[in-house]
Coordinates of C-alpha atoms and ligand atoms in Angstrom, one line a residue:
M275 CA -27.3 -8.7 -25.5
F276 CA -30.0 -6.2 -25.8
E277 CA -31.6 -4.7 -22.8
F278 CA -34.2 -2.0 -22.4
P279 CA -32.8 1.3 -21.0
K280 CA -33.8 1.0 -17.4
K281 CA -32.2 -2.4 -17.0
Y282 CA -29.2 -1.6 -19.1
I283 CA -28.3 1.5 -17.3
T284 CA -29.2 0.1 -13.8
N285 CA -26.8 -2.8 -14.4
L286 CA -23.9 -0.5 -15.5
I287 CA -24.5 1.7 -12.4
S288 CA -24.7 -1.2 -9.9
V289 CA -21.5 -2.7 -11.2
A290 CA -19.8 0.7 -10.9
V291 CA -21.1 1.3 -7.4
K292 CA -19.9 -2.1 -6.3
E293 CA -16.5 -1.5 -7.6
F294 CA -16.4 1.9 -6.1
S295 CA -17.3 0.7 -2.6
K296 CA -14.7 -2.1 -2.8
D297 CA -12.1 0.6 -3.7
K298 CA -13.1 2.8 -0.8
V299 CA -13.2 -0.2 1.6
L300 CA -16.2 1.2 3.1
D301 CA -18.9 -0.9 4.6
V302 CA -21.7 0.3 2.3
D303 CA -24.2 -2.2 1.0
A304 CA -24.1 -1.2 -2.7
G305 CA -27.1 -3.3 -3.4
S306 CA -29.2 -1.2 -1.1
V307 CA -28.6 2.0 -3.0
P308 CA -31.8 3.0 -4.9
I309 CA -31.1 3.6 -8.5
E310 CA -33.5 5.8 -10.3
I311 CA -33.3 6.4 -14.0
D312 CA -34.9 9.5 -15.4
F313 CA -35.7 9.7 -19.0
K314 CA -35.0 13.1 -20.6
N315 CA -37.2 14.9 -23.0
N316 CA -34.4 16.3 -25.2
R317 CA -31.7 14.1 -26.5
A318 CA -29.3 17.0 -26.5
F319 CA -29.1 16.7 -22.7
G320 CA -28.7 13.0 -22.6
D321 CA -31.2 10.2 -23.0
C322 CA -31.5 9.4 -19.3
S323 CA -29.9 10.4 -16.2
S324 CA -29.3 9.2 -12.7
N325 CA -28.8 10.9 -9.3
V326 CA -27.1 8.0 -7.7
A327 CA -24.0 10.0 -6.9
F328 CA -26.2 12.2 -4.6
S329 CA -27.5 9.2 -2.7
L330 CA -24.0 8.0 -2.1
S331 CA -22.5 11.2 -1.1
K332 CA -23.4 11.0 2.6
A333 CA -22.2 7.4 3.2
F334 CA -18.8 8.1 1.4
R335 CA -18.4 11.6 2.9
M336 CA -17.5 12.9 -0.5
S337 CA -19.0 15.4 -2.8
S338 CA -21.5 14.1 -5.3
T339 CA -19.5 15.5 -8.3
E340 CA -16.4 13.6 -7.1
I341 CA -18.4 10.4 -6.8
A342 CA -20.0 11.0 -10.2
G343 CA -16.4 11.3 -11.6
Y344 CA -15.4 7.9 -10.2
L345 CA -18.6 6.2 -11.3
K346 CA -18.3 7.6 -14.8
A347 CA -14.8 6.1 -15.1
L348 CA -16.0 2.8 -13.7
I349 CA -18.9 2.8 -16.2
E350 CA -16.7 3.6 -19.1
S351 CA -14.3 0.8 -18.0
Q352 CA -17.1 -1.7 -18.7
T353 CA -17.0 -0.5 -22.4
P354 CA -20.7 -0.4 -22.8
I355 CA -21.3 -0.8 -26.5
F356 CA -24.7 1.0 -26.6
L357 CA -23.5 4.1 -25.0
E358 CA -22.0 6.9 -27.0
R359 CA -20.9 8.7 -23.9
V360 CA -21.5 9.5 -20.2
E361 CA -21.4 13.0 -18.9
I362 CA -21.5 14.7 -15.5
A363 CA -23.9 17.6 -15.1
G364 CA -25.4 19.8 -12.4
G365 CA -23.2 18.8 -9.5
G366 CA -23.2 15.1 -9.8
F367 CA -26.0 13.9 -12.2
L368 CA -24.8 11.2 -14.6
N369 CA -26.2 11.7 -18.1
F370 CA -26.2 8.9 -20.5
Y371 CA -26.2 9.2 -24.3
F372 CA -27.2 6.1 -26.3
T373 CA -25.9 5.3 -29.7
T374 CA -28.3 5.5 -32.6
D375 CA -27.8 1.8 -33.1
Y376 CA -29.2 1.2 -29.7
F377 CA -32.6 2.7 -30.7
S378 CA -33.0 0.6 -33.7
K379 CA -32.2 -2.5 -31.7
A380 CA -34.8 -1.3 -29.1
L381 CA -37.4 -0.9 -31.8
F382 CA -36.7 -4.3 -33.1
A383 CA -36.9 -5.8 -29.6
L384 CA -40.3 -4.1 -29.0
T385 CA -41.8 -5.6 -32.2
K386 CA -41.1 -9.0 -30.7
M387 CA -42.9 -8.3 -27.4
S388 CA -46.5 -8.7 -26.6
A389 CA -48.5 -7.4 -23.6
K390 CA -47.9 -10.6 -21.6
D391 CA -44.2 -10.2 -21.8
F392 CA -44.4 -7.2 -19.5
K393 CA -45.9 -9.3 -16.7
T394 CA -43.6 -10.2 -14.0
A395 CA -44.8 -13.5 -12.6
K396 CA -45.1 -12.4 -9.0
K397 CA -48.1 -14.4 -8.2
E398 CA -48.4 -12.4 -5.0
K399 CA -52.0 -12.1 -3.8
I400 CA -53.5 -8.7 -3.3
I401 CA -57.1 -7.7 -2.3
I402 CA -58.2 -4.5 -3.8
E403 CA -61.4 -3.2 -2.3
Y404 CA -63.4 -0.5 -4.2
S405 CA -66.8 0.8 -5.1
S406 CA -68.5 -0.5 -2.0
P407 CA -71.9 1.2 -2.5
N408 CA -74.7 1.1 0.1
V409 CA -77.8 -0.9 -0.3
A410 CA -81.0 1.0 -1.1
K411 CA -79.1 4.1 -2.0
P412 CA -78.1 5.2 -5.5
M413 CA -74.4 5.4 -6.3
H414 CA -73.3 9.0 -6.6
V415 CA -70.4 10.7 -8.3
G416 CA -68.0 9.8 -5.5
H417 CA -68.7 6.1 -6.1
L418 CA -67.9 6.7 -9.8
R419 CA -64.5 8.2 -9.0
N420 CA -64.0 5.3 -6.6
T421 CA -65.1 2.5 -8.9
I422 CA -63.1 3.8 -11.9
L423 CA -60.0 4.3 -9.7
G424 CA -60.3 0.9 -8.1
D425 CA -60.9 -1.0 -11.3
A426 CA -57.9 0.7 -13.0
L427 CA -55.7 -0.1 -10.0
A428 CA -56.8 -3.7 -10.2
N429 CA -56.0 -3.7 -13.9
L430 CA -52.6 -2.4 -13.2
Y431 CA -51.7 -5.0 -10.6
D432 CA -53.1 -7.6 -12.9
F433 CA -50.9 -6.4 -15.7
L434 CA -47.9 -6.4 -13.5
G435 CA -48.5 -10.1 -12.8
Y436 CA -50.1 -10.1 -9.3
K437 CA -53.0 -12.2 -8.4
V438 CA -55.7 -9.7 -7.8
I439 CA -58.9 -10.2 -5.8
R440 CA -61.4 -7.5 -6.7
W441 CA -63.5 -6.9 -3.6
N442 CA -66.8 -5.1 -3.1
H443 CA -67.7 -4.4 0.5
I444 CA -71.3 -3.5 0.2
G445 CA -73.0 -1.5 2.9
D446 CA -76.1 -3.4 4.1
W447 CA -76.0 -3.1 7.8
G448 CA -76.6 -0.4 10.3
T449 CA -79.5 1.2 12.2
Q450 CA -80.9 2.7 8.9
F451 CA -81.9 -0.8 7.9
G452 CA -84.2 -1.0 10.9
S453 CA -86.1 2.0 9.5
L454 CA -86.2 0.6 6.0
I455 CA -87.5 -2.8 7.2
C456 CA -90.1 -1.0 9.3
A457 CA -91.2 1.1 6.3
Y458 CA -91.3 -1.8 4.0
K459 CA -93.5 -3.8 6.4
K460 CA -95.9 -0.9 6.6
W461 CA -96.1 0.5 3.0
G462 CA -93.9 -1.7 0.8
D463 CA -94.9 -3.3 -2.4
K464 CA -92.8 -6.3 -3.6
I465 CA -93.5 -5.8 -7.3
K466 CA -92.6 -2.1 -7.2
V467 CA -89.3 -2.9 -5.5
E468 CA -88.5 -5.6 -8.0
K469 CA -89.1 -3.3 -10.8
N470 CA -87.1 -0.3 -9.5
P471 CA -85.3 -1.5 -6.3
I472 CA -83.1 1.4 -5.3
Q473 CA -85.5 4.2 -6.2
E474 CA -88.4 2.4 -4.5
L475 CA -86.4 1.6 -1.3
L476 CA -85.1 5.1 -1.1
E477 CA -88.6 6.5 -1.3
L478 CA -89.7 4.2 1.5
Y479 CA -86.8 5.3 3.6
V480 CA -87.5 9.0 3.0
R481 CA -91.2 8.5 3.8
F482 CA -90.3 6.8 7.0
H483 CA -88.3 9.8 8.2
K484 CA -91.1 12.2 7.2
E485 CA -93.7 10.2 9.1
A486 CA -91.4 9.7 12.1
E487 CA -91.3 13.5 12.5
Q488 CA -95.0 13.4 13.2
N489 CA -95.0 10.1 15.0
P490 CA -91.9 9.5 17.3
E491 CA -93.2 6.0 18.1
L492 CA -91.8 5.0 14.6
E493 CA -88.2 5.5 15.7
K494 CA -88.7 3.0 18.5
E495 CA -90.2 0.5 16.1
S496 CA -87.2 1.0 13.8
Q497 CA -84.8 0.4 16.7
S498 CA -86.6 -2.7 17.7
E499 CA -86.6 -4.1 14.1
F500 CA -82.8 -3.5 13.9
K501 CA -82.2 -5.1 17.3
K502 CA -84.3 -8.1 16.3
M503 CA -82.2 -8.5 13.2
E504 CA -78.9 -8.2 15.2
E505 CA -80.3 -11.0 17.3
G506 CA -80.9 -13.2 14.2
D507 CA -84.5 -12.6 13.4
K508 CA -85.2 -14.8 10.3
E509 CA -87.9 -12.6 8.7
N510 CA -85.9 -9.4 8.9
L511 CA -82.7 -11.0 7.8
K512 CA -84.6 -12.4 4.8
L513 CA -85.9 -9.0 3.9
L514 CA -82.4 -7.5 4.2
N515 CA -81.0 -10.2 2.1
W516 CA -83.5 -9.5 -0.6
F517 CA -82.8 -5.7 -0.5
L518 CA -79.1 -6.6 -1.0
K519 CA -79.9 -8.9 -3.9
E520 CA -82.1 -6.4 -5.6
S521 CA -79.8 -3.5 -5.1
T522 CA -76.8 -5.6 -6.3
K523 CA -78.6 -6.2 -9.6
E524 CA -78.8 -2.5 -10.1
F525 CA -75.2 -1.9 -9.1
N526 CA -74.2 -4.6 -11.6
R527 CA -76.2 -2.9 -14.3
L528 CA -74.2 0.3 -13.7
Y529 CA -70.9 -1.6 -13.6
R530 CA -71.8 -3.2 -17.0
L531 CA -72.6 0.2 -18.4
L532 CA -69.2 1.5 -17.1
D533 CA -67.6 -1.6 -18.5
I534 CA -65.6 -2.4 -15.4
K535 CA -64.4 -5.9 -14.7
K536 CA -66.4 -8.3 -12.6
F537 CA -65.8 -8.4 -8.8
D538 CA -64.3 -11.6 -7.4
K539 CA -66.0 -11.0 -4.1
E540 CA -69.1 -9.1 -3.3
I541 CA -69.9 -9.3 0.4
G542 CA -72.3 -7.2 2.3
E543 CA -71.3 -6.0 5.8
S544 CA -74.1 -8.1 7.3
F545 CA -72.2 -11.2 6.5
Y546 CA -69.7 -10.4 9.3
S547 CA -72.4 -9.8 11.9
P548 CA -72.3 -13.4 13.4
M549 CA -68.5 -13.3 13.8
I550 CA -68.6 -10.3 15.9
P551 CA -69.4 -11.5 19.5
K552 CA -66.3 -13.8 19.4
I553 CA -64.1 -11.0 18.1
I554 CA -65.2 -8.7 20.9
K555 CA -64.5 -11.4 23.5
E556 CA -61.0 -11.9 22.1
M557 CA -60.3 -8.2 22.1
E558 CA -61.5 -8.1 25.7
S559 CA -59.3 -11.0 26.8
D560 CA -56.4 -9.4 25.0
K561 CA -57.1 -6.2 27.0
M562 CA -57.4 -4.2 23.9
I563 CA -60.8 -2.7 24.8
K564 CA -62.4 -1.2 27.8
Q565 CA -65.9 -0.2 28.8
S566 CA -66.9 3.4 28.8
E567 CA -70.4 4.5 29.8
G568 CA -71.7 1.1 28.8
A569 CA -70.0 1.1 25.4
W570 CA -66.9 -0.8 24.4
I571 CA -64.0 1.3 23.1
V572 CA -60.5 0.7 21.9
P573 CA -58.2 3.4 23.5
L574 CA -55.7 4.7 20.9
D575 CA -53.7 7.3 22.8
A576 CA -50.5 5.5 21.9
F577 CA -51.3 6.4 18.3
N578 CA -52.4 10.0 19.1
L579 CA -55.9 9.1 18.0
P580 CA -59.3 9.4 19.6
P581 CA -60.6 6.1 21.0
A582 CA -62.6 4.0 18.5
M583 CA -66.0 2.6 19.6
I584 CA -66.8 -0.9 18.6
Q585 CA -70.0 -1.6 20.5
K586 CA -72.6 0.9 21.5
S587 CA -74.1 0.9 25.0
D588 CA -77.3 -0.7 23.7
G589 CA -75.2 -3.6 22.4
A590 CA -75.3 -2.6 18.7
T591 CA -72.2 -3.0 16.7
I592 CA -71.0 -0.4 14.2
Y593 CA -69.2 0.1 10.9
M594 CA -65.7 -0.3 12.6
T595 CA -66.6 -3.6 14.2
R596 CA -67.6 -5.1 10.9
E597 CA -64.4 -3.6 9.4
I598 CA -62.3 -5.5 11.8
A599 CA -64.3 -8.7 11.3
S600 CA -64.0 -8.3 7.5
L601 CA -60.2 -7.8 7.8
K602 CA -59.8 -11.0 9.9
Y603 CA -61.9 -12.9 7.4
R604 CA -59.9 -11.6 4.4
L605 CA -56.6 -12.4 6.0
A606 CA -57.6 -15.9 7.2
K607 CA -59.2 -16.9 4.0
Y608 CA -56.9 -15.4 1.3
N609 CA -53.7 -14.5 3.1
P610 CA -52.9 -11.6 0.8
F611 CA -49.6 -9.7 0.9
K612 CA -51.6 -6.5 0.9
I613 CA -55.1 -5.1 1.0
L614 CA -55.9 -1.8 -0.7
Y615 CA -58.9 0.1 0.5
V616 CA -60.1 2.6 -2.1
V617 CA -62.3 4.8 0.0
G618 CA -62.9 8.6 0.0
N619 CA -60.7 11.0 2.0
E620 CA -63.7 11.8 4.3
Q621 CA -63.0 8.5 6.0
A622 CA -59.4 9.2 6.7
L623 CA -59.8 9.2 10.5
H624 CA -61.8 6.0 10.4
F625 CA -59.0 4.3 8.5
Q626 CA -56.3 5.7 10.8
Q627 CA -58.2 4.2 13.8
F628 CA -58.9 1.0 12.0
F629 CA -55.2 0.5 11.0
A630 CA -54.1 1.4 14.5
I631 CA -56.4 -1.4 15.8
A632 CA -54.9 -3.7 13.2
R633 CA -51.5 -2.8 14.6
L634 CA -52.6 -3.7 18.1
M635 CA -53.7 -7.1 16.7
G636 CA -50.2 -7.6 15.4
I637 CA -51.0 -7.0 11.7
P638 CA -48.0 -5.2 10.1
S639 CA -48.8 -1.7 8.9
E640 CA -47.5 -2.2 5.4
K641 CA -50.1 -4.8 4.8
L642 CA -52.9 -2.2 4.7
E643 CA -53.3 0.9 2.6
H644 CA -56.0 3.5 2.5
V645 CA -56.2 4.6 -1.1
K646 CA -58.0 7.8 -0.5
Y647 CA -59.2 10.3 -3.1
E648 CA -60.7 13.8 -3.2
L649 CA -64.1 15.1 -4.1
I650 CA -65.6 15.8 -7.5
V651 CA -66.8 19.4 -7.3
G652 CA -68.9 21.8 -9.4
A653 CA -67.6 25.0 -11.0
D654 CA -68.3 26.7 -7.7
G655 CA -65.7 24.5 -5.9
K656 CA -68.5 22.8 -3.8
K657 CA -69.4 19.1 -3.8
L658 CA -71.3 18.3 -7.0
S659 CA -75.0 18.5 -6.4
T660 CA -78.3 19.6 -7.9
R661 CA -79.6 23.2 -7.5
E662 CA -81.6 22.0 -4.4
G663 CA -78.4 20.7 -2.9
K664 CA -79.2 17.0 -3.5
I665 CA -76.5 14.5 -4.6
I666 CA -76.5 13.7 -8.3
P667 CA -76.9 9.9 -8.9
A668 CA -74.0 8.4 -10.9
Q669 CA -76.6 7.2 -13.5
E670 CA -77.5 10.8 -14.3
I671 CA -74.0 11.8 -14.8
I672 CA -73.3 9.0 -17.2
D673 CA -76.5 9.7 -19.1
E674 CA -75.6 13.3 -19.5
A675 CA -72.1 12.4 -20.7
I676 CA -73.6 10.0 -23.3
L677 CA -76.0 12.7 -24.5
T678 CA -73.3 15.2 -24.9
A679 CA -71.1 12.7 -26.7
Q680 CA -74.0 11.8 -29.0
K681 CA -74.3 15.5 -30.1
I682 CA -70.6 15.7 -30.8
I683 CA -70.5 12.5 -32.8
D684 CA -73.7 13.3 -34.7
Q685 CA -71.9 16.5 -35.9
K686 CA -68.5 14.9 -36.6
R687 CA -69.6 11.6 -38.2
K688 CA -72.5 12.3 -40.4
D689 CA -71.0 9.7 -42.7
V690 CA -71.8 6.7 -40.4
P691 CA -75.3 5.3 -39.7
Q692 CA -77.2 6.3 -36.6
E693 CA -76.8 3.0 -34.8
K694 CA -73.0 3.1 -35.2
R695 CA -72.9 6.7 -34.1
E696 CA -74.7 5.7 -30.9
K697 CA -72.2 2.9 -30.2
I698 CA -69.3 5.3 -30.7
A699 CA -70.9 8.0 -28.6
K700 CA -71.4 5.6 -25.7
D701 CA -67.9 4.3 -25.8
I702 CA -66.5 7.8 -26.1
A703 CA -68.6 9.0 -23.1
I704 CA -67.5 6.2 -20.9
N705 CA -63.9 6.4 -21.9
S706 CA -64.0 10.2 -21.3
L707 CA -65.5 9.9 -17.8
K708 CA -62.8 7.3 -16.8
Y709 CA -59.9 9.3 -18.2
F710 CA -61.2 12.5 -16.7
F711 CA -61.3 10.9 -13.3
L712 CA -57.9 9.3 -13.6
K713 CA -55.8 12.0 -15.2
D714 CA -55.2 13.9 -12.0
G715 CA -53.5 12.7 -8.9
R716 CA -56.1 11.1 -6.6
M717 CA -55.7 13.8 -3.9
T718 CA -56.6 16.5 -6.5
K719 CA -60.2 17.8 -6.4
I720 CA -61.8 17.4 -9.8
I721 CA -63.9 20.2 -11.2
F722 CA -66.6 18.4 -13.2
N723 CA -66.6 19.7 -16.7
L724 CA -68.3 17.8 -19.6
E725 CA -66.8 20.0 -22.2
S726 CA -63.2 19.5 -21.4
M727 CA -63.9 15.8 -20.6
L728 CA -65.2 15.3 -24.1
S729 CA -62.8 17.6 -25.9
F730 CA -61.1 16.1 -28.9
N731 CA -58.0 18.2 -28.6
G732 CA -57.0 18.4 -25.0
N733 CA -55.8 16.0 -22.4
S734 CA -58.8 13.7 -22.8
A735 CA -59.9 10.2 -23.9
P736 CA -61.2 11.4 -27.2
Y737 CA -57.9 12.9 -28.1
L738 CA -56.1 9.7 -27.2
N739 CA -58.6 7.5 -28.9
Y740 CA -58.4 9.7 -32.0
T741 CA -54.5 9.5 -32.0
Y742 CA -54.7 5.8 -31.9
A743 CA -57.4 5.5 -34.6
R744 CA -55.4 7.8 -36.9
F745 CA -52.3 5.6 -36.7
S746 CA -54.4 2.4 -36.9
K747 CA -55.8 3.7 -40.2
I748 CA -52.4 4.2 -41.6
L749 CA -51.3 0.8 -40.5
K750 CA -54.3 -0.8 -42.2
K751 CA -53.6 1.0 -45.4
A752 CA -49.9 0.0 -45.3
G753 CA -50.6 -3.8 -45.0
R754 CA -47.8 -6.0 -44.0
I755 CA -44.7 -4.5 -42.4
K756 CA -41.3 -6.2 -42.6
K757 CA -39.7 -6.8 -39.2
A758 CA -36.3 -5.6 -39.9
D759 CA -33.3 -4.5 -37.8
V760 CA -33.2 -1.0 -39.2
F761 CA -31.3 2.2 -38.9
L762 CA -33.2 5.3 -38.3
L763 CA -31.2 8.3 -38.9
E764 CA -33.3 11.2 -37.9
N765 CA -33.4 12.6 -34.4
K766 CA -37.3 12.7 -34.2
D767 CA -37.5 9.0 -34.9
L768 CA -35.1 8.3 -32.1
E769 CA -36.9 10.7 -29.8
L770 CA -40.2 8.9 -30.4
I771 CA -38.6 5.5 -29.8
K772 CA -37.2 6.8 -26.6
K773 CA -40.6 8.1 -25.6
I774 CA -42.1 4.6 -26.2
L775 CA -39.4 3.0 -24.1
E776 CA -40.2 5.3 -21.3
F777 CA -43.4 3.4 -20.6
E778 CA -41.6 0.8 -18.5
N779 CA -41.1 3.5 -15.9
V780 CA -44.7 4.7 -15.5
F781 CA -46.3 1.4 -14.4
E782 CA -44.1 1.2 -11.3
Q783 CA -44.7 4.9 -10.5
S784 CA -48.5 4.4 -10.7
K785 CA -48.3 1.4 -8.5
N786 CA -46.1 3.1 -5.9
D787 CA -48.4 6.0 -5.6
S788 CA -51.7 4.0 -6.2
S789 CA -52.6 6.6 -8.7
L790 CA -53.1 6.3 -12.4
H791 CA -52.2 9.8 -13.3
H792 CA -48.6 8.9 -14.2
I793 CA -49.8 6.6 -16.9
C794 CA -52.3 9.2 -18.2
E795 CA -49.6 11.9 -18.3
Y796 CA -47.3 9.6 -20.1
L797 CA -49.9 8.5 -22.7
F798 CA -50.9 12.1 -23.3
S799 CA -47.3 13.2 -23.9
L800 CA -46.7 10.1 -26.0
A801 CA -49.7 11.0 -28.2
N802 CA -48.6 14.6 -28.5
Q803 CA -45.2 13.6 -29.5
A804 CA -46.5 11.1 -32.0
S805 CA -48.9 13.6 -33.5
S806 CA -46.2 16.2 -34.1
F807 CA -43.9 13.5 -35.4
Y808 CA -46.6 12.5 -37.9
E809 CA -47.3 16.0 -39.0
S810 CA -43.6 16.5 -39.9
S811 CA -43.0 13.2 -41.5
P812 CA -45.5 11.8 -44.0
I813 CA -45.2 8.0 -43.7
L814 CA -47.2 6.3 -46.4
N815 CA -45.9 8.3 -49.3
D816 CA -42.2 8.4 -48.2
P817 CA -40.2 7.5 -51.3
D818 CA -37.4 6.0 -49.1
S819 CA -38.8 2.5 -48.6
G820 CA -36.5 1.5 -45.8
R821 CA -37.4 4.6 -43.8
K822 CA -41.1 4.1 -44.6
N823 CA -40.9 0.5 -43.2
A824 CA -39.1 1.6 -40.1
R825 CA -41.6 4.3 -39.4
L826 CA -44.5 1.9 -39.9
M827 CA -42.8 -0.3 -37.3
L828 CA -42.5 2.6 -35.1
I829 CA -46.1 3.6 -35.2
K830 CA -47.2 0.0 -34.8
E831 CA -45.2 -0.1 -31.5
L832 CA -46.6 3.2 -30.5
N833 CA -50.1 1.9 -30.9
K834 CA -49.3 -1.2 -28.9
V835 CA -48.2 0.9 -26.0
L836 CA -51.3 3.1 -26.2
E837 CA -53.4 -0.1 -26.2
I838 CA -51.7 -1.4 -23.1
G839 CA -52.2 2.0 -21.4
F840 CA -55.9 2.0 -22.4
E841 CA -56.4 -1.5 -21.1
I842 CA -55.1 -0.6 -17.7
L843 CA -57.1 2.6 -17.5
G844 CA -60.2 0.6 -18.4
I845 CA -60.6 2.6 -21.6
K846 CA -61.8 0.9 -24.8
T847 CA -59.5 1.1 -27.8
L848 CA -61.5 2.3 -30.7
E849 CA -60.5 1.6 -34.3
E850 CA -62.4 4.6 -35.5
I851 CA -63.9 7.5 -33.8
Ligands
LIG64 N1 -70.2 1.7 2.0 C1 -69.3 2.8 2.4 C2 -69.8 4.1 1.8 O1 -70.2 4.2 0.7 C3 -67.9 2.6 2.0 C4 -67.2 1.4 2.5 C5 -65.7 1.4 2.4 N2 -65.0 0.3 2.8 C6 -64.6 -0.1 4.0 N3 -63.9 -1.2 4.1 N4 -64.8 0.7 5.0 O2 -69.6 5.1 2.5

């Protein structure tokens, strides 16, 4: 029976490892040995390799070369029909060489698969929290990286068959809302806020601080508005709710522009406020907290962390308190196997403390993960900002990307009408932003650069979109392709099939690191290989009709994999560009 490389080789190795440990009568649980299969770029050195002999070396007190020798013999004794040979290299690596026939079978098997065959029906529930902007404040470039990363991670889990709950934890609580309410009551205009909520509310907030400098009384008013709200004041809560509603509308407009999937849950922090007194009482009776200068803190010495405050001396609760309440709510209501928090690295300490508190509450640490990411910086290496040092709103960045893409497309595609050019430019701009923010590991600082982001011949979305569109055009011209079990004789065909098969590796890698760069790297190298393949082998006018058909099959599968990759990254597949 045909099996894709990873499974095929893994099975051969596990049978061999089991036999080997039986022979050696050693109490080693062969099933627990991690088997990693690496795909190799050059067929001359094998198609894939495994370092399993190294992992066994310690338990068996034998050299890895020796173990590899045994394993090789035990693999050969299974007479694997799709292997030409197995070799030992570099002190114990097992290198596998597939038969040519294996690759044609693989290609044929691929033609029969669709995206949903890749799903493993795990049905495990996972909450992925991302974006989480703050009410009355514009989203900035950090929120862009966050939202793009979170959406793509959610797509990935979705693709792998998990039940994903996309969660938006909106910031709508804190003393700053006392100031905002105070300002609105004094100078606010309902119609203006409805028209342009975030801008208008931001201006009110800024004005409040300016005036408070002259008139310190205002600070007191702000504090009392917030206190009133914490105690359940109807009028203030109503205002806050309205700010949340209006701001959310604007966030949603940005999400639509970015073409990210809908959130399943959008809950403002204020929602948890009523649950807090009970939680604090419980923590008190569990002796988790103690009073310090009138405030309540959780000592975290056991974790080598500074204590975390959960209630200020004036009785006000803080970010951390709502964090705990939200966690309790999420666990009780959804019982997920895991929660991912996509939040910037600046909040690393907050999450260390939060997870430590969760531990004290008996929540296993593997349930929670802080998916942190680094800053987007300017050419000077500093946080991206305007000349006056102000943060740049996400909207402005998107607008600028669209404008630049428009110029490029106007140049490149004079043949298509204006309206269509605009559509292409918008799609290209959004695709480019997403890919640019995903292609590096999440702990890499990204130097913002529109030019390389929108370049048509680098590691960028336009290049990938272009590669896809180019093959798509060929497939359209070719018309129907016969699905035949073919023999492809040339090495470059085999190498490309092998590259396509490699995709099964990258999804797991990206999942394990909560980072999409593995998928990006793979798509980029796949596109590169496919382009040079195409340049050296004209397809449509190949006189050998069997080979022509086989190569059409091949590029069709190539495009299928590109499409899957794009979908996960949140990138639109474009038929033409
Ligand atoms: N609203 C916060 C901010 O923009 C991020 C919230 C992150 N999520 C969380 N569960 N703490 O800074």
